[in-house]
Amino acid sequence: MERRELYPPIEPHATGMLDAGDGQQLYWEVSGNPQGKPVVFLHGGPGGGTAPLHRRFFDPAAYRIVLFDQRGCGRSRPHVADGADLSVNTTDHLAADIERLRAFLEVDRWMVFGGSWGSTLALAYAQRYPERVTELVLRGIFLLRRSEIDWYYNGGAGRLFPEAWEGFCAPLAGAGAGEHPVDVYHRLLHSTDPDVALNAAIAWSTWEGATSSLLPNPYRVAETAEPRFALAFARIENHYFHHRGFFDEGALLRDAHLLRDIPGVIVQGRYDVVCPARSAHDLHEAWPSSRLHLVDDAGHAATEPGIVHRLVEATDSFR
């Protein structure tokens, strides 16, 4: 079977900054067909930001493609590297931001597309506002359960990537015995010594960059080491994981029944180390109106050829 590829590059026809309250200005853009089916893209991290490539998962003749940068990262302001206040950056804030953007763009209902943390946020949004969601397309499922955090940040994934794990653990030297690495990093990333904070941010960010694809990708590692990106990515991501996503353990699975009237596609790399396939399987079991595609030659990254194929196949099927 010939694999589908990303659509050709396109430019947005509308951009702006949305006042989300709390002193937050969110960058948004719209591309594709102004009269097309609305879809909103939720980026990963949290703290990752959007990129031009993200427009390309959708047929531009069929979709009105909405991208935005979540609070504190990307082109939204204030940026975490400039001291943005993380106390107003929670899952509830982000879900409300999506709904505010929907109303601002005068969209009645839209498809929601998200991968990794974007899948977490998509589920949280859809469970809060099911009447606003036509379909869900999700990749690299992350339910933000304690077991998932422990696997990735407390040694499990390190057995598969021992050299990268050494780099992640380097800033933890001298930490108290028995402390969870996420909690130690929380202190380091907010150190009053800017060098300590930056070194911790780069170590946190490049750990994910080094483990996100089935095969090594030096470009991704270098990209995640860029200081401004790393500070926002690491501080926001760690903030959410330190606070367990700001919801109860297992809440996204517990409330999956709220998705019963929403069709969806789950695309999951078989060898995803960042977000292991168990979570995709558990979500599919709890959400009968979903279809699950396990991609046997893929890791976590959205750009893996098999992942791209299934994602584009899904968006084409819903157009």
PDB file of C-alpha atoms in Angstrom:
ATOM      1  CA  MET A   1       0.000   0.000   0.000  1.00  0.00           C
ATOM      2  CA  GLU A   2       1.359   3.396  -0.980  1.00  0.00           C
ATOM      3  CA  ARG A   3       1.705   5.628   2.029  1.00  0.00           C
ATOM      4  CA  ARG A   4       0.106   9.026   2.094  1.00  0.00           C
ATOM      5  CA  GLU A   5       2.337  12.035   2.573  1.00  0.00           C
ATOM      6  CA  LEU A   6       1.910  15.512   3.998  1.00  0.00           C
ATOM      7  CA  TYR A   7       0.139  18.090   1.857  1.00  0.00           C
ATOM      8  CA  PRO A   8       2.366  20.755   0.223  1.00  0.00           C
ATOM      9  CA  PRO A   9       3.445  23.776   2.300  1.00  0.00           C
ATOM     10  CA  ILE A  10       0.925  26.622   2.573  1.00  0.00           C
ATOM     11  CA  GLU A  11       0.872  30.048   4.211  1.00  0.00           C
ATOM     12  CA  PRO A  12      -1.823  31.389   6.545  1.00  0.00           C
ATOM     13  CA  HIS A  13      -4.321  33.887   5.163  1.00  0.00           C
ATOM     14  CA  ALA A  14      -5.142  35.325   8.605  1.00  0.00           C
ATOM     15  CA  THR A  15      -3.100  35.732  11.794  1.00  0.00           C
ATOM     16  CA  GLY A  16      -3.532  37.600  15.038  1.00  0.00           C
ATOM     17  CA  MET A  17      -3.144  37.743  18.793  1.00  0.00           C
ATOM     18  CA  LEU A  18      -6.092  36.795  20.989  1.00  0.00           C
ATOM     19  CA  ASP A  19      -6.474  38.425  24.400  1.00  0.00           C
ATOM     20  CA  ALA A  20      -7.085  35.463  26.713  1.00  0.00           C
ATOM     21  CA  GLY A  21      -7.128  37.450  29.949  1.00  0.00           C
ATOM     22  CA  ASP A  22      -4.583  37.042  32.745  1.00  0.00           C
ATOM     23  CA  GLY A  23      -2.241  39.213  30.665  1.00  0.00           C
ATOM     24  CA  GLN A  24      -1.980  36.442  28.031  1.00  0.00           C
ATOM     25  CA  GLN A  25      -1.888  37.129  24.273  1.00  0.00           C
ATOM     26  CA  LEU A  26      -2.231  33.977  22.159  1.00  0.00           C
ATOM     27  CA  TYR A  27      -0.857  33.755  18.632  1.00  0.00           C
ATOM     28  CA  TRP A  28      -3.343  32.218  16.183  1.00  0.00           C
ATOM     29  CA  GLU A  29      -3.454  31.643  12.444  1.00  0.00           C
ATOM     30  CA  VAL A  30      -5.876  30.318   9.837  1.00  0.00           C
ATOM     31  CA  SER A  31      -4.885  28.655   6.558  1.00  0.00           C
ATOM     32  CA  GLY A  32      -6.548  26.514   3.913  1.00  0.00           C
ATOM     33  CA  ASN A  33     -10.107  27.080   2.693  1.00  0.00           C
ATOM     34  CA  PRO A  34     -11.840  29.986   4.520  1.00  0.00           C
ATOM     35  CA  GLN A  35     -15.169  28.215   3.878  1.00  0.00           C
ATOM     36  CA  GLY A  36     -13.860  24.736   4.659  1.00  0.00           C
ATOM     37  CA  LYS A  37     -14.458  22.380   7.544  1.00  0.00           C
ATOM     38  CA  PRO A  38     -12.930  23.874  10.719  1.00  0.00           C
ATOM     39  CA  VAL A  39     -10.141  21.981  12.461  1.00  0.00           C
ATOM     40  CA  VAL A  40      -7.986  23.132  15.368  1.00  0.00           C
ATOM     41  CA  PHE A  41      -4.462  21.773  15.840  1.00  0.00           C
ATOM     42  CA  LEU A  42      -3.248  21.320  19.438  1.00  0.00           C
ATOM     43  CA  HIS A  43       0.531  21.181  19.726  1.00  0.00           C
ATOM     44  CA  GLY A  44       2.538  19.050  22.088  1.00  0.00           C
ATOM     45  CA  GLY A  45       4.785  19.668  25.036  1.00  0.00           C
ATOM     46  CA  PRO A  46       3.086  21.368  26.756  1.00  0.00           C
ATOM     47  CA  GLY A  47       5.259  24.259  25.730  1.00  0.00           C
ATOM     48  CA  GLY A  48       6.216  23.111  22.245  1.00  0.00           C
ATOM     49  CA  GLY A  49       4.467  25.644  19.996  1.00  0.00           C
ATOM     50  CA  THR A  50       3.239  25.282  16.424  1.00  0.00           C
ATOM     51  CA  ALA A  51       5.215  25.139  13.164  1.00  0.00           C
ATOM     52  CA  PRO A  52       4.393  25.516   9.446  1.00  0.00           C
ATOM     53  CA  LEU A  53       4.596  21.732   9.031  1.00  0.00           C
ATOM     54  CA  HIS A  54       1.495  21.346  11.206  1.00  0.00           C
ATOM     55  CA  ARG A  55      -0.722  22.879   8.505  1.00  0.00           C
ATOM     56  CA  ARG A  56       0.202  20.044   6.183  1.00  0.00           C
ATOM     57  CA  PHE A  57      -1.770  17.241   7.865  1.00  0.00           C
ATOM     58  CA  PHE A  58      -4.941  18.652   6.287  1.00  0.00           C
ATOM     59  CA  ASP A  59      -6.265  19.000   2.733  1.00  0.00           C
ATOM     60  CA  PRO A  60      -6.131  22.799   2.267  1.00  0.00           C
ATOM     61  CA  ALA A  61      -8.993  22.683  -0.241  1.00  0.00           C
ATOM     62  CA  ALA A  62     -11.270  21.003   2.308  1.00  0.00           C
ATOM     63  CA  TYR A  63     -10.242  22.387   5.701  1.00  0.00           C
ATOM     64  CA  ARG A  64     -10.180  25.729   7.478  1.00  0.00           C
ATOM     65  CA  ILE A  65      -7.003  25.027   9.443  1.00  0.00           C
ATOM     66  CA  VAL A  66      -6.573  26.773  12.802  1.00  0.00           C
ATOM     67  CA  LEU A  67      -3.245  26.698  14.646  1.00  0.00           C
ATOM     68  CA  PHE A  68      -2.405  28.533  17.867  1.00  0.00           C
ATOM     69  CA  ASP A  69       0.419  28.637  20.386  1.00  0.00           C
ATOM     70  CA  GLN A  70      -0.611  27.769  23.932  1.00  0.00           C
ATOM     71  CA  ARG A  71       0.128  30.103  26.826  1.00  0.00           C
ATOM     72  CA  GLY A  72       3.744  30.984  27.453  1.00  0.00           C
ATOM     73  CA  CYS A  73       5.324  29.450  24.341  1.00  0.00           C
ATOM     74  CA  GLY A  74       5.843  29.899  20.617  1.00  0.00           C
ATOM     75  CA  ARG A  75       4.694  33.310  19.445  1.00  0.00           C
ATOM     76  CA  SER A  76       2.258  33.813  22.309  1.00  0.00           C
ATOM     77  CA  ARG A  77       3.117  36.440  24.891  1.00  0.00           C
ATOM     78  CA  PRO A  78       4.415  36.713  27.523  1.00  0.00           C
ATOM     79  CA  HIS A  79       6.899  33.929  26.809  1.00  0.00           C
ATOM     80  CA  VAL A  80       8.115  31.736  29.659  1.00  0.00           C
ATOM     81  CA  ALA A  81      11.725  32.547  28.778  1.00  0.00           C
ATOM     82  CA  ASP A  82      10.789  36.174  29.509  1.00  0.00           C
ATOM     83  CA  GLY A  83       9.232  35.337  32.867  1.00  0.00           C
ATOM     84  CA  ALA A  84       5.593  34.483  32.033  1.00  0.00           C
ATOM     85  CA  ASP A  85       3.474  33.664  35.078  1.00  0.00           C
ATOM     86  CA  LEU A  86       2.867  29.906  35.228  1.00  0.00           C
ATOM     87  CA  SER A  87       0.196  30.217  37.920  1.00  0.00           C
ATOM     88  CA  VAL A  88      -2.263  31.104  35.140  1.00  0.00           C
ATOM     89  CA  ASN A  89      -1.154  28.174  32.973  1.00  0.00           C
ATOM     90  CA  THR A  90      -3.245  25.082  33.784  1.00  0.00           C
ATOM     91  CA  THR A  91      -5.304  22.562  31.837  1.00  0.00           C
ATOM     92  CA  ASP A  92      -8.479  24.482  32.700  1.00  0.00           C
ATOM     93  CA  HIS A  93      -6.920  27.697  31.359  1.00  0.00           C
ATOM     94  CA  LEU A  94      -5.882  26.002  28.106  1.00  0.00           C
ATOM     95  CA  ALA A  95      -9.260  24.352  27.539  1.00  0.00           C
ATOM     96  CA  ALA A  96     -10.942  27.713  28.116  1.00  0.00           C
ATOM     97  CA  ASP A  97      -8.496  29.317  25.655  1.00  0.00           C
ATOM     98  CA  ILE A  98      -9.518  26.847  22.942  1.00  0.00           C
ATOM     99  CA  GLU A  99     -13.170  27.648  23.548  1.00  0.00           C
ATOM    100  CA  ARG A 100     -12.429  31.384  23.531  1.00  0.00           C
ATOM    101  CA  LEU A 101     -10.622  31.032  20.206  1.00  0.00           C
ATOM    102  CA  ARG A 102     -13.512  29.019  18.739  1.00  0.00           C
ATOM    103  CA  ALA A 103     -15.981  31.756  19.648  1.00  0.00           C
ATOM    104  CA  PHE A 104     -13.643  34.493  18.393  1.00  0.00           C
ATOM    105  CA  LEU A 105     -13.309  32.798  14.995  1.00  0.00           C
ATOM    106  CA  GLU A 106     -17.098  32.265  14.875  1.00  0.00           C
ATOM    107  CA  VAL A 107     -16.782  28.496  14.561  1.00  0.00           C
ATOM    108  CA  ASP A 108     -19.812  26.522  15.715  1.00  0.00           C
ATOM    109  CA  ARG A 109     -18.172  23.067  15.884  1.00  0.00           C
ATOM    110  CA  TRP A 110     -14.768  21.809  14.818  1.00  0.00           C
ATOM    111  CA  MET A 111     -12.553  18.787  14.495  1.00  0.00           C
ATOM    112  CA  VAL A 112      -9.813  18.620  17.127  1.00  0.00           C
ATOM    113  CA  PHE A 113      -6.387  17.206  16.209  1.00  0.00           C
ATOM    114  CA  GLY A 114      -3.623  16.680  18.755  1.00  0.00           C
ATOM    115  CA  GLY A 115      -0.575  14.559  19.453  1.00  0.00           C
ATOM    116  CA  SER A 116       1.306  13.710  22.646  1.00  0.00           C
ATOM    117  CA  TRP A 117       0.357  16.464  25.129  1.00  0.00           C
ATOM    118  CA  GLY A 118      -1.927  17.696  22.332  1.00  0.00           C
ATOM    119  CA  SER A 119      -3.869  14.434  22.720  1.00  0.00           C
ATOM    120  CA  THR A 120      -4.157  15.062  26.475  1.00  0.00           C
ATOM    121  CA  LEU A 121      -5.485  18.567  25.911  1.00  0.00           C
ATOM    122  CA  ALA A 122      -7.801  17.429  23.103  1.00  0.00           C
ATOM    123  CA  LEU A 123      -9.375  14.848  25.415  1.00  0.00           C
ATOM    124  CA  ALA A 124      -9.703  17.367  28.248  1.00  0.00           C
ATOM    125  CA  TYR A 125     -11.333  19.909  25.904  1.00  0.00           C
ATOM    126  CA  ALA A 126     -13.675  17.367  24.297  1.00  0.00           C
ATOM    127  CA  GLN A 127     -14.804  16.088  27.691  1.00  0.00           C
ATOM    128  CA  ARG A 128     -15.591  19.637  28.803  1.00  0.00           C
ATOM    129  CA  TYR A 129     -17.218  20.756  25.525  1.00  0.00           C
ATOM    130  CA  PRO A 130     -18.395  17.603  23.678  1.00  0.00           C
ATOM    131  CA  GLU A 131     -21.072  19.544  21.811  1.00  0.00           C
ATOM    132  CA  ARG A 132     -18.346  21.606  20.106  1.00  0.00           C
ATOM    133  CA  VAL A 133     -16.304  18.678  18.758  1.00  0.00           C
ATOM    134  CA  THR A 134     -17.173  16.940  15.481  1.00  0.00           C
ATOM    135  CA  GLU A 135     -14.299  14.418  15.502  1.00  0.00           C
ATOM    136  CA  LEU A 136     -11.006  13.741  17.283  1.00  0.00           C
ATOM    137  CA  VAL A 137      -7.769  12.725  15.566  1.00  0.00           C
ATOM    138  CA  LEU A 138      -5.171  11.832  18.197  1.00  0.00           C
ATOM    139  CA  ARG A 139      -1.560  10.636  18.068  1.00  0.00           C
ATOM    140  CA  GLY A 140       0.878   9.353  20.686  1.00  0.00           C
ATOM    141  CA  ILE A 141      -1.663   9.103  23.491  1.00  0.00           C
ATOM    142  CA  PHE A 142      -0.661  10.612  26.805  1.00  0.00           C
ATOM    143  CA  LEU A 143      -3.182  10.292  29.648  1.00  0.00           C
ATOM    144  CA  LEU A 144      -0.880  11.906  32.221  1.00  0.00           C
ATOM    145  CA  ARG A 145      -1.152   9.026  34.650  1.00  0.00           C
ATOM    146  CA  ARG A 146       1.484   8.544  37.341  1.00  0.00           C
ATOM    147  CA  SER A 147       2.631   5.326  35.649  1.00  0.00           C
ATOM    148  CA  GLU A 148       3.358   7.241  32.422  1.00  0.00           C
ATOM    149  CA  ILE A 149       5.342   9.945  34.244  1.00  0.00           C
ATOM    150  CA  ASP A 150       7.297   7.311  36.168  1.00  0.00           C
ATOM    151  CA  TRP A 151       8.091   5.326  33.008  1.00  0.00           C
ATOM    152  CA  TYR A 152       9.555   8.284  31.171  1.00  0.00           C
ATOM    153  CA  TYR A 153      11.111  10.345  33.965  1.00  0.00           C
ATOM    154  CA  ASN A 154      12.026   7.809  36.625  1.00  0.00           C
ATOM    155  CA  GLY A 155      14.158   5.250  34.820  1.00  0.00           C
ATOM    156  CA  GLY A 156      11.952   3.043  32.658  1.00  0.00           C
ATOM    157  CA  ALA A 157      12.662   4.642  29.289  1.00  0.00           C
ATOM    158  CA  GLY A 158      16.274   5.108  30.328  1.00  0.00           C
ATOM    159  CA  ARG A 159      16.826   1.368  29.935  1.00  0.00           C
ATOM    160  CA  LEU A 160      16.273   1.787  26.198  1.00  0.00           C
ATOM    161  CA  PHE A 161      18.273   5.025  25.851  1.00  0.00           C
ATOM    162  CA  PRO A 162      21.021   4.732  28.520  1.00  0.00           C
ATOM    163  CA  GLU A 163      23.331   7.345  26.988  1.00  0.00           C
ATOM    164  CA  ALA A 164      20.531   9.933  26.699  1.00  0.00           C
ATOM    165  CA  TRP A 165      19.355   9.036  30.211  1.00  0.00           C
ATOM    166  CA  GLU A 166      22.794   9.876  31.575  1.00  0.00           C
ATOM    167  CA  GLY A 167      22.421  13.353  30.100  1.00  0.00           C
ATOM    168  CA  PHE A 168      18.975  13.755  31.652  1.00  0.00           C
ATOM    169  CA  CYS A 169      20.279  12.649  35.059  1.00  0.00           C
ATOM    170  CA  ALA A 170      23.399  14.850  35.032  1.00  0.00           C
ATOM    171  CA  PRO A 171      21.677  17.918  36.607  1.00  0.00           C
ATOM    172  CA  LEU A 172      20.199  15.664  39.310  1.00  0.00           C
ATOM    173  CA  ALA A 173      23.568  14.931  40.916  1.00  0.00           C
ATOM    174  CA  GLY A 174      23.395  15.624  44.639  1.00  0.00           C
ATOM    175  CA  ALA A 175      19.588  15.544  44.774  1.00  0.00           C
ATOM    176  CA  GLY A 176      17.957  14.083  47.849  1.00  0.00           C
ATOM    177  CA  ALA A 177      17.603  10.306  47.901  1.00  0.00           C
ATOM    178  CA  GLY A 178      14.129   9.127  47.008  1.00  0.00           C
ATOM    179  CA  GLU A 179      13.042  12.374  45.354  1.00  0.00           C
ATOM    180  CA  HIS A 180      11.240  12.040  42.057  1.00  0.00           C
ATOM    181  CA  PRO A 181      13.262  13.516  39.151  1.00  0.00           C
ATOM    182  CA  VAL A 182      10.272  15.632  38.061  1.00  0.00           C
ATOM    183  CA  ASP A 183      10.207  17.314  41.469  1.00  0.00           C
ATOM    184  CA  VAL A 184      13.966  17.900  41.529  1.00  0.00           C
ATOM    185  CA  TYR A 185      13.814  19.407  38.054  1.00  0.00           C
ATOM    186  CA  HIS A 186      11.006  21.675  39.239  1.00  0.00           C
ATOM    187  CA  ARG A 187      13.462  23.311  41.653  1.00  0.00           C
ATOM    188  CA  LEU A 188      16.300  23.441  39.139  1.00  0.00           C
ATOM    189  CA  LEU A 189      14.205  24.991  36.359  1.00  0.00           C
ATOM    190  CA  HIS A 190      13.150  27.799  38.691  1.00  0.00           C
ATOM    191  CA  SER A 191      16.591  28.379  40.210  1.00  0.00           C
ATOM    192  CA  THR A 192      17.622  31.981  40.809  1.00  0.00           C
ATOM    193  CA  ASP A 193      20.897  31.072  39.049  1.00  0.00           C
ATOM    194  CA  PRO A 194      20.116  31.459  35.319  1.00  0.00           C
ATOM    195  CA  ASP A 195      22.892  29.047  34.332  1.00  0.00           C
ATOM    196  CA  VAL A 196      21.470  26.310  36.552  1.00  0.00           C
ATOM    197  CA  ALA A 197      17.989  26.859  35.123  1.00  0.00           C
ATOM    198  CA  LEU A 198      19.194  26.876  31.508  1.00  0.00           C
ATOM    199  CA  ASN A 199      21.373  23.772  31.895  1.00  0.00           C
ATOM    200  CA  ALA A 200      18.421  21.930  33.438  1.00  0.00           C
ATOM    201  CA  ALA A 201      16.094  23.121  30.676  1.00  0.00           C
ATOM    202  CA  ILE A 202      18.395  21.888  27.914  1.00  0.00           C
ATOM    203  CA  ALA A 203      18.882  18.513  29.622  1.00  0.00           C
ATOM    204  CA  TRP A 204      15.112  18.082  30.069  1.00  0.00           C
ATOM    205  CA  SER A 205      14.275  19.168  26.523  1.00  0.00           C
ATOM    206  CA  THR A 206      16.991  17.177  24.727  1.00  0.00           C
ATOM    207  CA  TRP A 207      15.992  14.006  26.591  1.00  0.00           C
ATOM    208  CA  GLU A 208      12.684  14.188  24.747  1.00  0.00           C
ATOM    209  CA  GLY A 209      14.381  15.200  21.503  1.00  0.00           C
ATOM    210  CA  ALA A 210      16.679  12.166  21.668  1.00  0.00           C
ATOM    211  CA  THR A 211      13.923   9.625  22.363  1.00  0.00           C
ATOM    212  CA  SER A 212      11.061  10.788  20.143  1.00  0.00           C
ATOM    213  CA  SER A 213      11.808   8.937  16.919  1.00  0.00           C
ATOM    214  CA  LEU A 214      12.362   5.325  16.025  1.00  0.00           C
ATOM    215  CA  LEU A 215      15.761   6.164  14.508  1.00  0.00           C
ATOM    216  CA  PRO A 216      18.211   8.832  15.758  1.00  0.00           C
ATOM    217  CA  ASN A 217      17.469  12.368  14.606  1.00  0.00           C
ATOM    218  CA  PRO A 218      20.357  14.762  15.423  1.00  0.00           C
ATOM    219  CA  TYR A 219      18.397  17.698  13.964  1.00  0.00           C
ATOM    220  CA  ARG A 220      15.600  17.218  16.494  1.00  0.00           C
ATOM    221  CA  VAL A 221      18.080  17.048  19.366  1.00  0.00           C
ATOM    222  CA  ALA A 222      19.759  20.279  18.219  1.00  0.00           C
ATOM    223  CA  GLU A 223      16.377  21.966  17.814  1.00  0.00           C
ATOM    224  CA  THR A 224      15.318  21.039  21.354  1.00  0.00           C
ATOM    225  CA  ALA A 225      18.625  22.370  22.727  1.00  0.00           C
ATOM    226  CA  GLU A 226      17.964  25.931  21.501  1.00  0.00           C
ATOM    227  CA  PRO A 227      17.943  27.953  24.760  1.00  0.00           C
ATOM    228  CA  ARG A 228      14.748  29.985  24.333  1.00  0.00           C
ATOM    229  CA  PHE A 229      12.772  26.957  23.171  1.00  0.00           C
ATOM    230  CA  ALA A 230      14.238  24.734  25.900  1.00  0.00           C
ATOM    231  CA  LEU A 231      13.375  27.167  28.712  1.00  0.00           C
ATOM    232  CA  ALA A 232       9.723  27.403  27.687  1.00  0.00           C
ATOM    233  CA  PHE A 233       9.380  23.730  26.833  1.00  0.00           C
ATOM    234  CA  ALA A 234      11.009  22.421  30.003  1.00  0.00           C
ATOM    235  CA  ARG A 235       9.471  24.880  32.449  1.00  0.00           C
ATOM    236  CA  ILE A 236       5.919  24.526  31.109  1.00  0.00           C
ATOM    237  CA  GLU A 237       6.116  20.754  30.650  1.00  0.00           C
ATOM    238  CA  ASN A 238       7.618  20.195  34.086  1.00  0.00           C
ATOM    239  CA  HIS A 239       5.033  22.574  35.623  1.00  0.00           C
ATOM    240  CA  TYR A 240       2.221  20.378  34.278  1.00  0.00           C
ATOM    241  CA  PHE A 241       3.841  17.088  35.228  1.00  0.00           C
ATOM    242  CA  HIS A 242       4.812  18.324  38.710  1.00  0.00           C
ATOM    243  CA  HIS A 243       1.139  19.178  39.234  1.00  0.00           C
ATOM    244  CA  ARG A 244      -0.074  15.921  37.594  1.00  0.00           C
ATOM    245  CA  GLY A 245      -1.860  17.766  34.810  1.00  0.00           C
ATOM    246  CA  PHE A 246      -4.130  19.627  37.242  1.00  0.00           C
ATOM    247  CA  PHE A 247      -6.646  16.790  37.266  1.00  0.00           C
ATOM    248  CA  ASP A 248      -7.316  13.624  39.232  1.00  0.00           C
ATOM    249  CA  GLU A 249      -5.369  10.453  38.529  1.00  0.00           C
ATOM    250  CA  GLY A 250      -7.032   8.563  35.681  1.00  0.00           C
ATOM    251  CA  ALA A 251      -9.594  11.296  35.018  1.00  0.00           C
ATOM    252  CA  LEU A 252      -9.295  11.216  31.226  1.00  0.00           C
ATOM    253  CA  LEU A 253     -10.096   7.492  31.117  1.00  0.00           C
ATOM    254  CA  ARG A 254     -12.778   7.802  33.779  1.00  0.00           C
ATOM    255  CA  ASP A 255     -14.575  10.431  31.720  1.00  0.00           C
ATOM    256  CA  ALA A 256     -14.087   8.784  28.316  1.00  0.00           C
ATOM    257  CA  HIS A 257     -17.813   7.989  28.283  1.00  0.00           C
ATOM    258  CA  LEU A 258     -18.364  11.680  27.532  1.00  0.00           C
ATOM    259  CA  LEU A 259     -16.850  11.028  24.086  1.00  0.00           C
ATOM    260  CA  ARG A 260     -19.426   8.387  23.145  1.00  0.00           C
ATOM    261  CA  ASP A 261     -21.020  10.539  20.421  1.00  0.00           C
ATOM    262  CA  ILE A 262     -17.687  11.733  18.987  1.00  0.00           C
ATOM    263  CA  PRO A 263     -16.035   9.594  16.307  1.00  0.00           C
ATOM    264  CA  GLY A 264     -12.269   9.478  16.447  1.00  0.00           C
ATOM    265  CA  VAL A 265      -9.036   7.984  15.183  1.00  0.00           C
ATOM    266  CA  ILE A 266      -6.086   7.090  17.430  1.00  0.00           C
ATOM    267  CA  VAL A 267      -2.686   6.757  15.733  1.00  0.00           C
ATOM    268  CA  GLN A 268       0.039   5.213  17.864  1.00  0.00           C
ATOM    269  CA  GLY A 269       3.626   4.199  17.178  1.00  0.00           C
ATOM    270  CA  ARG A 270       4.270   0.636  18.343  1.00  0.00           C
ATOM    271  CA  TYR A 271       7.727   1.642  19.635  1.00  0.00           C
ATOM    272  CA  ASP A 272       6.768   5.002  21.115  1.00  0.00           C
ATOM    273  CA  VAL A 273       9.011   5.371  24.171  1.00  0.00           C
ATOM    274  CA  VAL A 274       7.714   8.810  25.198  1.00  0.00           C
ATOM    275  CA  CYS A 275       4.053   7.753  25.286  1.00  0.00           C
ATOM    276  CA  PRO A 276       3.918   3.928  25.276  1.00  0.00           C
ATOM    277  CA  ALA A 277       1.186   2.140  23.347  1.00  0.00           C
ATOM    278  CA  ARG A 278      -0.567   0.870  26.486  1.00  0.00           C
ATOM    279  CA  SER A 279      -2.251   4.243  26.905  1.00  0.00           C
ATOM    280  CA  ALA A 280      -3.598   4.247  23.345  1.00  0.00           C
ATOM    281  CA  HIS A 281      -4.975   0.740  23.914  1.00  0.00           C
ATOM    282  CA  ASP A 282      -6.598   1.760  27.214  1.00  0.00           C
ATOM    283  CA  LEU A 283      -8.193   4.831  25.639  1.00  0.00           C
ATOM    284  CA  HIS A 284      -9.559   2.822  22.712  1.00  0.00           C
ATOM    285  CA  GLU A 285     -11.086   0.289  25.108  1.00  0.00           C
ATOM    286  CA  ALA A 286     -12.809   3.087  27.027  1.00  0.00           C
ATOM    287  CA  TRP A 287     -13.980   4.913  23.866  1.00  0.00           C
ATOM    288  CA  PRO A 288     -15.801   2.472  21.584  1.00  0.00           C
ATOM    289  CA  SER A 289     -16.467   5.040  18.845  1.00  0.00           C
ATOM    290  CA  SER A 290     -12.717   5.343  18.195  1.00  0.00           C
ATOM    291  CA  ARG A 291     -10.531   3.472  15.711  1.00  0.00           C
ATOM    292  CA  LEU A 292      -7.006   2.521  16.797  1.00  0.00           C
ATOM    293  CA  HIS A 293      -4.092   2.223  14.362  1.00  0.00           C
ATOM    294  CA  LEU A 294      -0.855   0.814  15.800  1.00  0.00           C
ATOM    295  CA  VAL A 295       2.011   1.669  13.454  1.00  0.00           C
ATOM    296  CA  ASP A 296       4.580  -1.102  13.652  1.00  0.00           C
ATOM    297  CA  ASP A 297       7.566   0.859  12.306  1.00  0.00           C
ATOM    298  CA  ALA A 298       7.217   4.077  14.294  1.00  0.00           C
ATOM    299  CA  GLY A 299       8.151   5.759  17.524  1.00  0.00           C
ATOM    300  CA  HIS A 300       6.648   8.943  18.943  1.00  0.00           C
ATOM    301  CA  ALA A 301       7.282  11.639  16.338  1.00  0.00           C
ATOM    302  CA  ALA A 302       4.447  12.891  14.139  1.00  0.00           C
ATOM    303  CA  THR A 303       6.816  12.898  11.158  1.00  0.00           C
ATOM    304  CA  GLU A 304       7.444   9.137  11.124  1.00  0.00           C
ATOM    305  CA  PRO A 305       6.263   7.976   7.661  1.00  0.00           C
ATOM    306  CA  GLY A 306       3.762   5.451   9.027  1.00  0.00           C
ATOM    307  CA  ILE A 307       2.342   8.006  11.464  1.00  0.00           C
ATOM    308  CA  VAL A 308       1.984  10.612   8.713  1.00  0.00           C
ATOM    309  CA  HIS A 309       0.157   8.086   6.543  1.00  0.00           C
ATOM    310  CA  ARG A 310      -2.405   7.235   9.203  1.00  0.00           C
ATOM    311  CA  LEU A 311      -2.938  10.850  10.273  1.00  0.00           C
ATOM    312  CA  VAL A 312      -3.484  12.122   6.729  1.00  0.00           C
ATOM    313  CA  GLU A 313      -5.692   9.122   6.019  1.00  0.00           C
ATOM    314  CA  ALA A 314      -7.776  10.068   9.062  1.00  0.00           C
ATOM    315  CA  THR A 315      -8.139  13.759   8.184  1.00  0.00           C
ATOM    316  CA  ASP A 316      -9.007  12.837   4.596  1.00  0.00           C
ATOM    317  CA  SER A 317     -11.687  10.442   5.847  1.00  0.00           C
ATOM    318  CA  PHE A 318     -13.356  13.207   7.872  1.00  0.00           C
ATOM    319  CA  ARG A 319     -13.195  16.018   5.311  1.00  0.00           C
TER     320      ARG A 319
END
